[in-house]
Short mmCIF file of C-alpha atoms and ligand atoms in Angstrom, two decimals:
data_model
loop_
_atom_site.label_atom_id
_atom_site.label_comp_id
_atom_site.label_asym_id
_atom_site.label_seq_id
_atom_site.Cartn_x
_atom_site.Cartn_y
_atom_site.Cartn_z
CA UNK A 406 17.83 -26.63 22.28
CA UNK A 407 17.18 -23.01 22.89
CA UNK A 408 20.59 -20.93 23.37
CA UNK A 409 20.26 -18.22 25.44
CA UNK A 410 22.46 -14.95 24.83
CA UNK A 411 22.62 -12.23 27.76
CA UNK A 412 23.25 -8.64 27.67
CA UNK A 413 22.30 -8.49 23.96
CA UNK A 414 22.34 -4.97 21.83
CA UNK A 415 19.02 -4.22 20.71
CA UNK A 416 20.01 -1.16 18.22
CA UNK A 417 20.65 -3.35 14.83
CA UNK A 418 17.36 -4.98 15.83
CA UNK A 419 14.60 -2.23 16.08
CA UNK A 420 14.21 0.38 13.02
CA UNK A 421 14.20 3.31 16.02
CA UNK A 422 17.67 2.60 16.43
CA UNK A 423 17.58 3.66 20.19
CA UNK A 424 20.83 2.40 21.79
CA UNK A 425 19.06 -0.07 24.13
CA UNK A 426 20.07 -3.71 25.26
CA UNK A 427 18.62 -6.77 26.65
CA UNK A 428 18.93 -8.81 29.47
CA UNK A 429 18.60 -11.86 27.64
CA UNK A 430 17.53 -12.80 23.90
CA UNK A 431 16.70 -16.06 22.41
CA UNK A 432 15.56 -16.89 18.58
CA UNK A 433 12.73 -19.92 18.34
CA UNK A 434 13.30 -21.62 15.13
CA UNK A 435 11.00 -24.44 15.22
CA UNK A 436 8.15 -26.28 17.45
CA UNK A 437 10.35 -27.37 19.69
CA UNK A 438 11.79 -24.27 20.06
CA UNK A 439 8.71 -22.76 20.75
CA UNK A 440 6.98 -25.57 23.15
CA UNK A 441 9.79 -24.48 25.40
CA UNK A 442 8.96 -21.11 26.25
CA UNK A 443 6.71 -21.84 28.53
CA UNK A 444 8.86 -23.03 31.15
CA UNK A 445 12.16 -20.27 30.54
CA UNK A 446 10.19 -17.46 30.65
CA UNK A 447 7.78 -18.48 33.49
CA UNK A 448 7.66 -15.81 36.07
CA UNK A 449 9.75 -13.49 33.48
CA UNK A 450 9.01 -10.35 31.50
CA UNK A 451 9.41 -11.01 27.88
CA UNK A 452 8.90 -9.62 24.55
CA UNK A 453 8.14 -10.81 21.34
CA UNK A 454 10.45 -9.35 18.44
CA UNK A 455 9.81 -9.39 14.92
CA UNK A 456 11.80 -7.15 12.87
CA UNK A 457 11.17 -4.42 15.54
CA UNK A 458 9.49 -1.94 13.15
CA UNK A 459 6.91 -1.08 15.72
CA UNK A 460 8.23 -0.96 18.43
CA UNK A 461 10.13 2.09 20.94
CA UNK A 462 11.96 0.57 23.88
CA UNK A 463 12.10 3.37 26.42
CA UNK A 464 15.02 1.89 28.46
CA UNK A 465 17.14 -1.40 28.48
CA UNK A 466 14.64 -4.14 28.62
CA UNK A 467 14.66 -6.33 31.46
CA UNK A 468 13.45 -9.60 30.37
CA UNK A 469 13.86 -11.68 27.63
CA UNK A 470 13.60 -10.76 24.20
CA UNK A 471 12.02 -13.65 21.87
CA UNK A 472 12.66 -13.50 18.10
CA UNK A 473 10.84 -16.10 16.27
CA UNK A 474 12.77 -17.26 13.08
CA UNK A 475 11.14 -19.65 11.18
CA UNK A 476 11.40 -19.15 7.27
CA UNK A 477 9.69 -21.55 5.54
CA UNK A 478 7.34 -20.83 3.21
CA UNK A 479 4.91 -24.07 1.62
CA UNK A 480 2.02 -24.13 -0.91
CA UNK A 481 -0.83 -25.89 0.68
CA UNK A 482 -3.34 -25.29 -2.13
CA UNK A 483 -3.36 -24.04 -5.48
CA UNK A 484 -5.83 -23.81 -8.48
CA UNK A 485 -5.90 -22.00 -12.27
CA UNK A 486 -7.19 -19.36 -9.92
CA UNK A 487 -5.30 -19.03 -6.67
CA UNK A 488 -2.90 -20.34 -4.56
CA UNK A 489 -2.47 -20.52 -0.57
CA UNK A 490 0.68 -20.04 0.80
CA UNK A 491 2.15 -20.64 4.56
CA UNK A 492 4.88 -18.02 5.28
CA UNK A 493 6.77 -18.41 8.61
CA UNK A 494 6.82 -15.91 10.77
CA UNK A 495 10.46 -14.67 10.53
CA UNK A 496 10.27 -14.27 7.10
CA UNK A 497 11.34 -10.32 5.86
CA UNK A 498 7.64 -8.82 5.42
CA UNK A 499 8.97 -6.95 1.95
CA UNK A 500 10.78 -10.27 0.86
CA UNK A 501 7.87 -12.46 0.75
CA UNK A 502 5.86 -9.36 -1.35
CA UNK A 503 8.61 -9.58 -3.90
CA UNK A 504 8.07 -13.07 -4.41
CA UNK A 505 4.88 -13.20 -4.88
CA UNK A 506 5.32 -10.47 -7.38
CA UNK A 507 7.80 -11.84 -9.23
CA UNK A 508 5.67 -15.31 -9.21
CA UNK A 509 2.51 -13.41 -10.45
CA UNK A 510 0.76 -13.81 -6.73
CA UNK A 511 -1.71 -10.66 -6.36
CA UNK A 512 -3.25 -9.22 -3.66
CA UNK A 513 0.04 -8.08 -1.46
CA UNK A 514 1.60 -5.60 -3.92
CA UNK A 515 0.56 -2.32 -2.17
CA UNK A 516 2.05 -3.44 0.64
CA UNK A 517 5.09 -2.92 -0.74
CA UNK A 518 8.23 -1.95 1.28
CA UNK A 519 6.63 -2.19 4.66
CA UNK A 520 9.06 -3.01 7.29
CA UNK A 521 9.43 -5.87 9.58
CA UNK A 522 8.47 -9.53 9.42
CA UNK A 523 5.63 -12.28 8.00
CA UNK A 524 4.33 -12.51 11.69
CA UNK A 525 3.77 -9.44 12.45
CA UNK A 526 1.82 -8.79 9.78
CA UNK A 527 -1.73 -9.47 10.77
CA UNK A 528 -1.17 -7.99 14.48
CA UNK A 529 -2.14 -4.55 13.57
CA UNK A 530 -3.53 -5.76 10.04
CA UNK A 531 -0.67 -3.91 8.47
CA UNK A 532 -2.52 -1.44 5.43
CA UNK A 533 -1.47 0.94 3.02
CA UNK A 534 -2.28 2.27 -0.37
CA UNK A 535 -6.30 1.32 -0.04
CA UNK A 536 -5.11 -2.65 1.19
CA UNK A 537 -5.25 -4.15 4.45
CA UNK A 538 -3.77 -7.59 5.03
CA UNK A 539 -6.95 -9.23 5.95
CA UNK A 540 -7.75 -9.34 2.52
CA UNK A 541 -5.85 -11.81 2.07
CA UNK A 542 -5.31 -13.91 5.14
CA UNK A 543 -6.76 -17.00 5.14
CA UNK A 544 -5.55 -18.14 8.92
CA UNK A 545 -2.81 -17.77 11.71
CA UNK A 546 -1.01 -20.38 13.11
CA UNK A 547 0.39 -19.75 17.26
CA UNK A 548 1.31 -21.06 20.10
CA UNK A 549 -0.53 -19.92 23.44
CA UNK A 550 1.94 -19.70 26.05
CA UNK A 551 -0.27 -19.24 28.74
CA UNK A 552 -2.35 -22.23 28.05
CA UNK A 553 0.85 -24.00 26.19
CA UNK A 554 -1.39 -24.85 23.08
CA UNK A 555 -1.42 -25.00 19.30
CA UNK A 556 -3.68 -22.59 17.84
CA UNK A 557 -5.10 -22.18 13.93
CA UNK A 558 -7.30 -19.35 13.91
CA UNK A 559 -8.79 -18.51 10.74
CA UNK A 560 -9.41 -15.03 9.20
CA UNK A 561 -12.92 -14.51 11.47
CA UNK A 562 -11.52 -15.33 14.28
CA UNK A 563 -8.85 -13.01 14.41
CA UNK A 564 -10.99 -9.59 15.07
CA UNK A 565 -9.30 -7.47 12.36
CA UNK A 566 -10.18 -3.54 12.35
CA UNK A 567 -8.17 -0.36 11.30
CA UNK A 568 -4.63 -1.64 13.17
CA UNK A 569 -6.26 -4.51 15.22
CA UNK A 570 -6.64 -7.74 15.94
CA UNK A 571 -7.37 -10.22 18.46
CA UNK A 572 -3.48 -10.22 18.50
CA UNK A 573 -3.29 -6.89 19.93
CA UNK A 574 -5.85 -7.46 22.54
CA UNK A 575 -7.21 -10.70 24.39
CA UNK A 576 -4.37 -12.75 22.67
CA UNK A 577 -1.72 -9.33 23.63
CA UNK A 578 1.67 -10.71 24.39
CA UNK A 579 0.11 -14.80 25.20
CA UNK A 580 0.87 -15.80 22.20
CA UNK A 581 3.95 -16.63 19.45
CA UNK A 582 2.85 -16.52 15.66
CA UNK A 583 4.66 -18.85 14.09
CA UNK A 584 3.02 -18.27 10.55
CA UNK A 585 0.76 -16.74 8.37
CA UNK A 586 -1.88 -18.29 5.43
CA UNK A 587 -2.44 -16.40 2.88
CA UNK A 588 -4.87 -16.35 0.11
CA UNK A 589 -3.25 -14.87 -3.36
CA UNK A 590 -5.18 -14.61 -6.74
CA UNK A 591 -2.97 -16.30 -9.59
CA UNK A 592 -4.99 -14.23 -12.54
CA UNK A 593 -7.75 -12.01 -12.38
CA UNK A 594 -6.09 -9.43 -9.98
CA UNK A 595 -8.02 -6.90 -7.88
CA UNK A 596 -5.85 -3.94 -8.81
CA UNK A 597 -6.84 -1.63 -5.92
CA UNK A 598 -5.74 1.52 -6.99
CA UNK A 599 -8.14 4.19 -5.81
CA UNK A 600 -5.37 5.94 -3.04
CA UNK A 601 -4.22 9.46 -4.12
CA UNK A 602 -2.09 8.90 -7.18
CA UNK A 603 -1.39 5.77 -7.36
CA UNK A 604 -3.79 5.07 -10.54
CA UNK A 605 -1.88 7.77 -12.18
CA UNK A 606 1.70 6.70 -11.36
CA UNK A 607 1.13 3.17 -12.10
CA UNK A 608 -0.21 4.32 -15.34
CA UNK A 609 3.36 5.78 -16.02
CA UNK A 610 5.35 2.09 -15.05
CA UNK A 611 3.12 0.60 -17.52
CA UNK A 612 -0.40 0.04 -16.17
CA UNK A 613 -1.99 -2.71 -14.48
CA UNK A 614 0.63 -5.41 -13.51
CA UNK A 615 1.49 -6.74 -9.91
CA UNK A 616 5.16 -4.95 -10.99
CA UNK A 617 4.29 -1.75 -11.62
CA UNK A 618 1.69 -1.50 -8.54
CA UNK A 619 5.09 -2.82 -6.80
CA UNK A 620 7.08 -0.20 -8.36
CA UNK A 621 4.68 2.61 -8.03
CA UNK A 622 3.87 2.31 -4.00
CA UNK A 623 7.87 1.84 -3.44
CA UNK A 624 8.23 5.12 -5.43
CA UNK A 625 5.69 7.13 -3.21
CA UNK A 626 6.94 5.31 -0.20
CA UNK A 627 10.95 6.36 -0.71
CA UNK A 628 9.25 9.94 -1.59
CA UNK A 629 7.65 10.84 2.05
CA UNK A 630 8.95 8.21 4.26
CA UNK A 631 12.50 7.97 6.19
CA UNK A 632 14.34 5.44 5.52
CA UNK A 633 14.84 3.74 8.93
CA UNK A 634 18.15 2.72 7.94
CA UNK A 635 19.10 6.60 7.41
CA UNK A 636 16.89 7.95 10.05
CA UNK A 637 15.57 5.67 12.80
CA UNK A 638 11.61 5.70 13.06
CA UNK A 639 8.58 2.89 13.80
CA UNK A 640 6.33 4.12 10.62
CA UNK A 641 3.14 6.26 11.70
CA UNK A 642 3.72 7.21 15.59
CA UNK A 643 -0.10 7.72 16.07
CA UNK A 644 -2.98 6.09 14.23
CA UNK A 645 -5.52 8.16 12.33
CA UNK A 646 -8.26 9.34 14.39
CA UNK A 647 -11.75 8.36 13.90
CA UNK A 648 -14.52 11.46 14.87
CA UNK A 649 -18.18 11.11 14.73
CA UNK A 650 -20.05 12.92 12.01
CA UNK A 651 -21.38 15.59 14.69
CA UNK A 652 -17.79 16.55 15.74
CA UNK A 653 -16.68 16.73 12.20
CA UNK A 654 -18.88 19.01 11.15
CA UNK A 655 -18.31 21.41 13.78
CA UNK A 656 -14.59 21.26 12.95
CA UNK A 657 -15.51 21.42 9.66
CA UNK A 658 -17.07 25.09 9.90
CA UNK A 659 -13.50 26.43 11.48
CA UNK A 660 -11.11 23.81 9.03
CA UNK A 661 -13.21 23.65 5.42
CA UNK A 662 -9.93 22.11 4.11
CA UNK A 663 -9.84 19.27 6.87
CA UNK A 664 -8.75 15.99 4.47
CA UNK A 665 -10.92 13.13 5.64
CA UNK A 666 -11.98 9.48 4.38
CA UNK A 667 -15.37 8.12 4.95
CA UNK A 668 -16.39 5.44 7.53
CA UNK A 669 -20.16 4.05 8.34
CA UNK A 670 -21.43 7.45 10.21
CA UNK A 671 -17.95 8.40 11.69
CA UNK A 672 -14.68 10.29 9.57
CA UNK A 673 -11.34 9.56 9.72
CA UNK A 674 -8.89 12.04 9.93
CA UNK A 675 -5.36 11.96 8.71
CA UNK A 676 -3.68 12.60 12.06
CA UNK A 677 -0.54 14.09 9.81
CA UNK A 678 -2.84 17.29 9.05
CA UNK A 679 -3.55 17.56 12.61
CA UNK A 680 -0.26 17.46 13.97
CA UNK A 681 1.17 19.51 11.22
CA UNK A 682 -1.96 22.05 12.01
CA UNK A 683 -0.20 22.49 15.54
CA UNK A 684 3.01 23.45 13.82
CA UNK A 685 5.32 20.36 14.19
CA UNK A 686 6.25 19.13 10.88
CA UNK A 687 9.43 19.25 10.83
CA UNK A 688 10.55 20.24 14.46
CA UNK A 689 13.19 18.80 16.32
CA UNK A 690 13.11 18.37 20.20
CA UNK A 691 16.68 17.47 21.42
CA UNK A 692 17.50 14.42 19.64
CA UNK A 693 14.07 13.46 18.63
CA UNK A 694 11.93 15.14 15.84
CA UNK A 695 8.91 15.09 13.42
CA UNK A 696 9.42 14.15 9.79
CA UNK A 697 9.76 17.23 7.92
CA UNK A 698 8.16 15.19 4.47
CA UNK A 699 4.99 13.27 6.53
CA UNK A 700 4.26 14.90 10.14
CA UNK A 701 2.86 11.45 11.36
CA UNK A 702 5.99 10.11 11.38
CA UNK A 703 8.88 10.53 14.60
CA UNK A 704 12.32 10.00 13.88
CA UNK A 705 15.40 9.48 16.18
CA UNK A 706 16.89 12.16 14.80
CA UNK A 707 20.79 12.01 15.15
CA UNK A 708 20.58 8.81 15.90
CA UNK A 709 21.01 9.68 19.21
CA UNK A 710 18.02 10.18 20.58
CA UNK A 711 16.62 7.82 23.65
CA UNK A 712 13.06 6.25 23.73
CA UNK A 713 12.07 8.72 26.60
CA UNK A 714 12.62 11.45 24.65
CA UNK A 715 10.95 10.39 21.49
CA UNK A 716 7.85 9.28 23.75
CA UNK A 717 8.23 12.99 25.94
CA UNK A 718 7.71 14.45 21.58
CA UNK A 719 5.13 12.51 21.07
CA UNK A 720 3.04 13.40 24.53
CA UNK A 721 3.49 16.86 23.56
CA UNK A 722 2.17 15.89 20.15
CA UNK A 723 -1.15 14.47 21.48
CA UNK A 724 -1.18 17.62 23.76
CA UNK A 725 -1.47 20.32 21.42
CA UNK A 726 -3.77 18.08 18.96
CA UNK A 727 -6.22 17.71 21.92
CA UNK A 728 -6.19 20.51 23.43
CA UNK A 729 -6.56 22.85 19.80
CA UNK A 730 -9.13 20.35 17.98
CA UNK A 731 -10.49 18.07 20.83
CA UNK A 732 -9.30 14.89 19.14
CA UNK A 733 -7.34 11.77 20.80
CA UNK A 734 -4.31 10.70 19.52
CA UNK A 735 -3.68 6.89 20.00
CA UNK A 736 0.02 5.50 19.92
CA UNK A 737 0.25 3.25 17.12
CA UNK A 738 3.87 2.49 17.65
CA UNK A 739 4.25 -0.63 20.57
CA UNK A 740 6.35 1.39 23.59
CA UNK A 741 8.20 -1.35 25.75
P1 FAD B 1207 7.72 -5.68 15.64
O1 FAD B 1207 7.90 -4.22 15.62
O2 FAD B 1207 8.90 -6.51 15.97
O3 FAD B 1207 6.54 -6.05 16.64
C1 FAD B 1207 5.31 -5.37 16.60
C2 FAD B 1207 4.38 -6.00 17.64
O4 FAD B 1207 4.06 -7.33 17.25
C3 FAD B 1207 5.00 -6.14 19.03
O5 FAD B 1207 3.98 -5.95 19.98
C4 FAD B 1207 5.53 -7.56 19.06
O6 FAD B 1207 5.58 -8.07 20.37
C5 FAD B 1207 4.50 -8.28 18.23
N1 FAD B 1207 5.03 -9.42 17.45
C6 FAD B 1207 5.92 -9.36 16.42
N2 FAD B 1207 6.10 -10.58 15.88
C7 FAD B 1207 5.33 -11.45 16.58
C8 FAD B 1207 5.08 -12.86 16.51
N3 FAD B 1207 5.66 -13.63 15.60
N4 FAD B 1207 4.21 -13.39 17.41
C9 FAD B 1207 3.60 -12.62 18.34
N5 FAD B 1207 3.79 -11.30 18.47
C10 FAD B 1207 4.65 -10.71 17.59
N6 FAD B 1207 2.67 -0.44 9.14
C11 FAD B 1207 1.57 -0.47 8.38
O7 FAD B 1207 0.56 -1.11 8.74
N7 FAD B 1207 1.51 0.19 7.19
C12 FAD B 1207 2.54 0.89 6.70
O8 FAD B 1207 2.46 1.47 5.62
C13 FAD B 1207 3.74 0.94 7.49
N8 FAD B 1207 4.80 1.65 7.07
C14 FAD B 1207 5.93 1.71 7.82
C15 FAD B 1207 7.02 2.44 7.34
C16 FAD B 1207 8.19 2.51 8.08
C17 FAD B 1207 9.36 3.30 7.53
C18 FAD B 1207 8.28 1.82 9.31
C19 FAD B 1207 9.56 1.86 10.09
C20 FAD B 1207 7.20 1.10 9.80
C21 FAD B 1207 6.00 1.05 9.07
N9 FAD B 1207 4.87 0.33 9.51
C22 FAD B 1207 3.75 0.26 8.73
C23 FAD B 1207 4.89 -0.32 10.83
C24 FAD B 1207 5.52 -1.75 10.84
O9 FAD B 1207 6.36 -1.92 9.75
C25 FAD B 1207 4.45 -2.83 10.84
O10 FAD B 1207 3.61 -2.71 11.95
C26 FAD B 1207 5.08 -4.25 10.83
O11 FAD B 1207 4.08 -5.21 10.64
C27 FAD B 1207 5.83 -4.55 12.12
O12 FAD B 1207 6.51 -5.77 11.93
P2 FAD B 1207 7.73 -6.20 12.81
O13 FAD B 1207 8.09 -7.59 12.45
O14 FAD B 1207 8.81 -5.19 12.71
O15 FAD B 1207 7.08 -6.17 14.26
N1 EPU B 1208 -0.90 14.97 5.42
C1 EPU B 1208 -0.58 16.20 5.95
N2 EPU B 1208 0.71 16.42 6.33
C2 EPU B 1208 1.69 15.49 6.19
C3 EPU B 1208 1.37 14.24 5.63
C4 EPU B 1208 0.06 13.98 5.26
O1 EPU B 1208 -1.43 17.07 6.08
O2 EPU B 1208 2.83 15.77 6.59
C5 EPU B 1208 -2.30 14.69 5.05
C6 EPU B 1208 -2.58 14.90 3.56
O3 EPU B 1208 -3.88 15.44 3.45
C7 EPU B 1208 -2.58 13.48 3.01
C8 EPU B 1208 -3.14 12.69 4.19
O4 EPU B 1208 -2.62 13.35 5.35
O5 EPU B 1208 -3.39 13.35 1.88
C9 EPU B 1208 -2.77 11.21 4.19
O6 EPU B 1208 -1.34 11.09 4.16
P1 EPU B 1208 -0.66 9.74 3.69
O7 EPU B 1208 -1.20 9.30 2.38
O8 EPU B 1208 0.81 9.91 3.80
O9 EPU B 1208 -1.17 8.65 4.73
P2 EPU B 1208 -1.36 8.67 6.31
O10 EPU B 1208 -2.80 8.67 6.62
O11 EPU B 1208 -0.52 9.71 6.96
C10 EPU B 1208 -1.54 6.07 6.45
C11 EPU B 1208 -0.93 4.97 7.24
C12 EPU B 1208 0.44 4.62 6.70
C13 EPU B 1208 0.29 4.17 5.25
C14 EPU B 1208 -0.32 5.32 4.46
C15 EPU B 1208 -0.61 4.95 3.02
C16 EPU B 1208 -1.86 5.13 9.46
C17 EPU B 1208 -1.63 5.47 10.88
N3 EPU B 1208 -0.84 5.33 8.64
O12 EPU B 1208 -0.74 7.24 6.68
O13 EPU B 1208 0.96 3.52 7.47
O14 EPU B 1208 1.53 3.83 4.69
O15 EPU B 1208 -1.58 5.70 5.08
O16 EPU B 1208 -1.69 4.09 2.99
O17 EPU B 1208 -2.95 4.67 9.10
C18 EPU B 1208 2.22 2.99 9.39
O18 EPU B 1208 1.19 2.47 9.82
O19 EPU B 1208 3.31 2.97 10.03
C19 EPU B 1208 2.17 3.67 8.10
C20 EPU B 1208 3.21 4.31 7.57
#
């Protein structure tokens, strides 16, 4: 039986910490749970709400807010080699890298310390530190509320890029993903430790272990990023561009110390050199700001700060990037 709570705070449940509220909330636990949507939010807005790590809600949200809850998490195969897991969806993101850590799981560990929940995870195909989760999905289990379905897709079918999915686009707010599969190597790791220093600092815990690649990407994590807890922010505000060659090397000629990573024919450009290029590490902007240790990042920064403003930074942001290098900035943070 779902239980419906109205006029709900939203601050404690978004890391922007914008003091916003909704009309109604409701946590899904289990199938049941779940096969009832259908019918209470027909005709409703509604949102789905993970740990709300990616997310800026610009005003009070009117609709309901859905927070899936389930926490199991099940072995469904395992070999000398590997083992497949099935994490539910509500499951802390961070939590579930720990314990596969600790149980000598590979393949999550530079994911390390990334915010928010099991079921978000493959929505943007959450990467850091030279990983992306499709690695090591094996499938996604939802529910299709518009065709009020059960849905496995496995790791093909779910269109992964550079912070997409299928999730984020023909499936965009139809569907509730109620867990994850996931694919971990039980020996014979693939240490992937080719991102700045990481090679160097996981030399220093130790070398190669599933700890100290743990221990390592948390250290480098604590040293640029906010701590949402301190300082509310969604991560990276913007995604990192991606320029064709041509356009690079015309930018090139003016910016010889442009950083950029290699893609097939096109370069990607760390958007936290552009924006800090226009001048705005560090800035504040009323209540809202730029990190003053990683320029990509937008904080709320007295903890005051509303979502208009922090979206009003971030248009001026993309402004000044476009107009001084002729590159788009895309939103990577989810504004409601
Ligand atoms: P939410 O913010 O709650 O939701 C994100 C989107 O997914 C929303 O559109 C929501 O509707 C949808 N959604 C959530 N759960 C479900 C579900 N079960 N079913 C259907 N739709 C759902 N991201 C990275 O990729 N790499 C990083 O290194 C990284 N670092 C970060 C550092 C900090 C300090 C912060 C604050 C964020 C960072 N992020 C990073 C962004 C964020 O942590 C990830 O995108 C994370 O996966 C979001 O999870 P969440 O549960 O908080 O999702
Ligand atoms: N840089 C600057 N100024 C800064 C920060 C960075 O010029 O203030 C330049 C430096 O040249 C640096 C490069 O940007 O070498 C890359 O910086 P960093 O390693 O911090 O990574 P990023 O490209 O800014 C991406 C992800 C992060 C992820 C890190 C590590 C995106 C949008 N962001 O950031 O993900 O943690 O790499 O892999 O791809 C997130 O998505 O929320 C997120 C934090």
């Amino acid at each position: 039986m779902l239980e419906i709570l109205n006029d709900v705070p939203l601050k404690p449940l978004h890391t922007f910490g914008t003091d916003v509220r909704a009309e109604a909330f409701v946590k899904v636990a289990d199938r049941e749970d779940v096969e009832a949507l259908p019918d209470l939010l027909k005709e409703r807005n509604y949102l789905i709400l993970g740990g709300g790590s990616n997310v800026l809600f610009t005003d009070n949200y009117r609709g309901i807010v859905v927070k899936p809850v389930m926490n199991g998490l099940n072995t469904l195969d395992e070999s000398e080699g590997h083992i497949v897991l099935e994490a539910g969806a509500g499951l802390d993101w961070d939590a579930f890298v720990a314990f596969c850590v600790k149980n000598g799981y590979g393949g999550v560990e530079n994911l390390s310390l990334i915010p928010g929940n099991v079921g978000a995870s493959p929505i943007q195909n959450i990467g850091a530190y030279g990983v992306e989760i499709e690695k090591v999905i094996e499938g996604v289990r939802f529910f299709n509320l518009a065709e009020r379905g059960w849905n496995a897709y496995a790791k093909g079918q779910c269109g992964f890029g550079y912070r997409q999915s299928v999730f984020k686009k023909a499936l965009k707010n139809k569907c509730v993903i109620v867990s994850v599969v996931f694919r971990l190597t039980k020996k014979k790791h693939d240490f992937q430790l080719g991102y700045g220093d990481l090679s160097k600092l996981v030399k220093e815990k130790g070398g190669e272990s599933l700890q100290a690649v743990r221990d390592a990407v948390i250290e480098i994590r604590q040293g640029k990023l906010p701590d949402p807890k301190v300082k509310g922010n969604a991560g990276s505000f913007f995604k990192n561009p991606v320029i064709s060659h041509v356009q690079f090397i015309e930018l090139q000629k003016i910016y010889p110390d442009m950083p950029f990573y290699d893609l097939l024919g096109e370069k990607k450009i760390p958007a936290a050199w552009l924006i800090e290029k226009c001048g705005w590490k560090g800035k504040t902007i009323g209540n809202a700001g730029v990190h003053h240790k990683q320029a990509l990042v937008l904080v709320n920064a007295n903890g005051m700060a509303k979502g208009k403003e922090i979206v009003e930074l971030a248009k001026q942001i993309k402004n000044s990037v476009q107009s001084r290098f002729q590159i788009e900035l895309d939103f990577e943070v989810n504004i409601v």
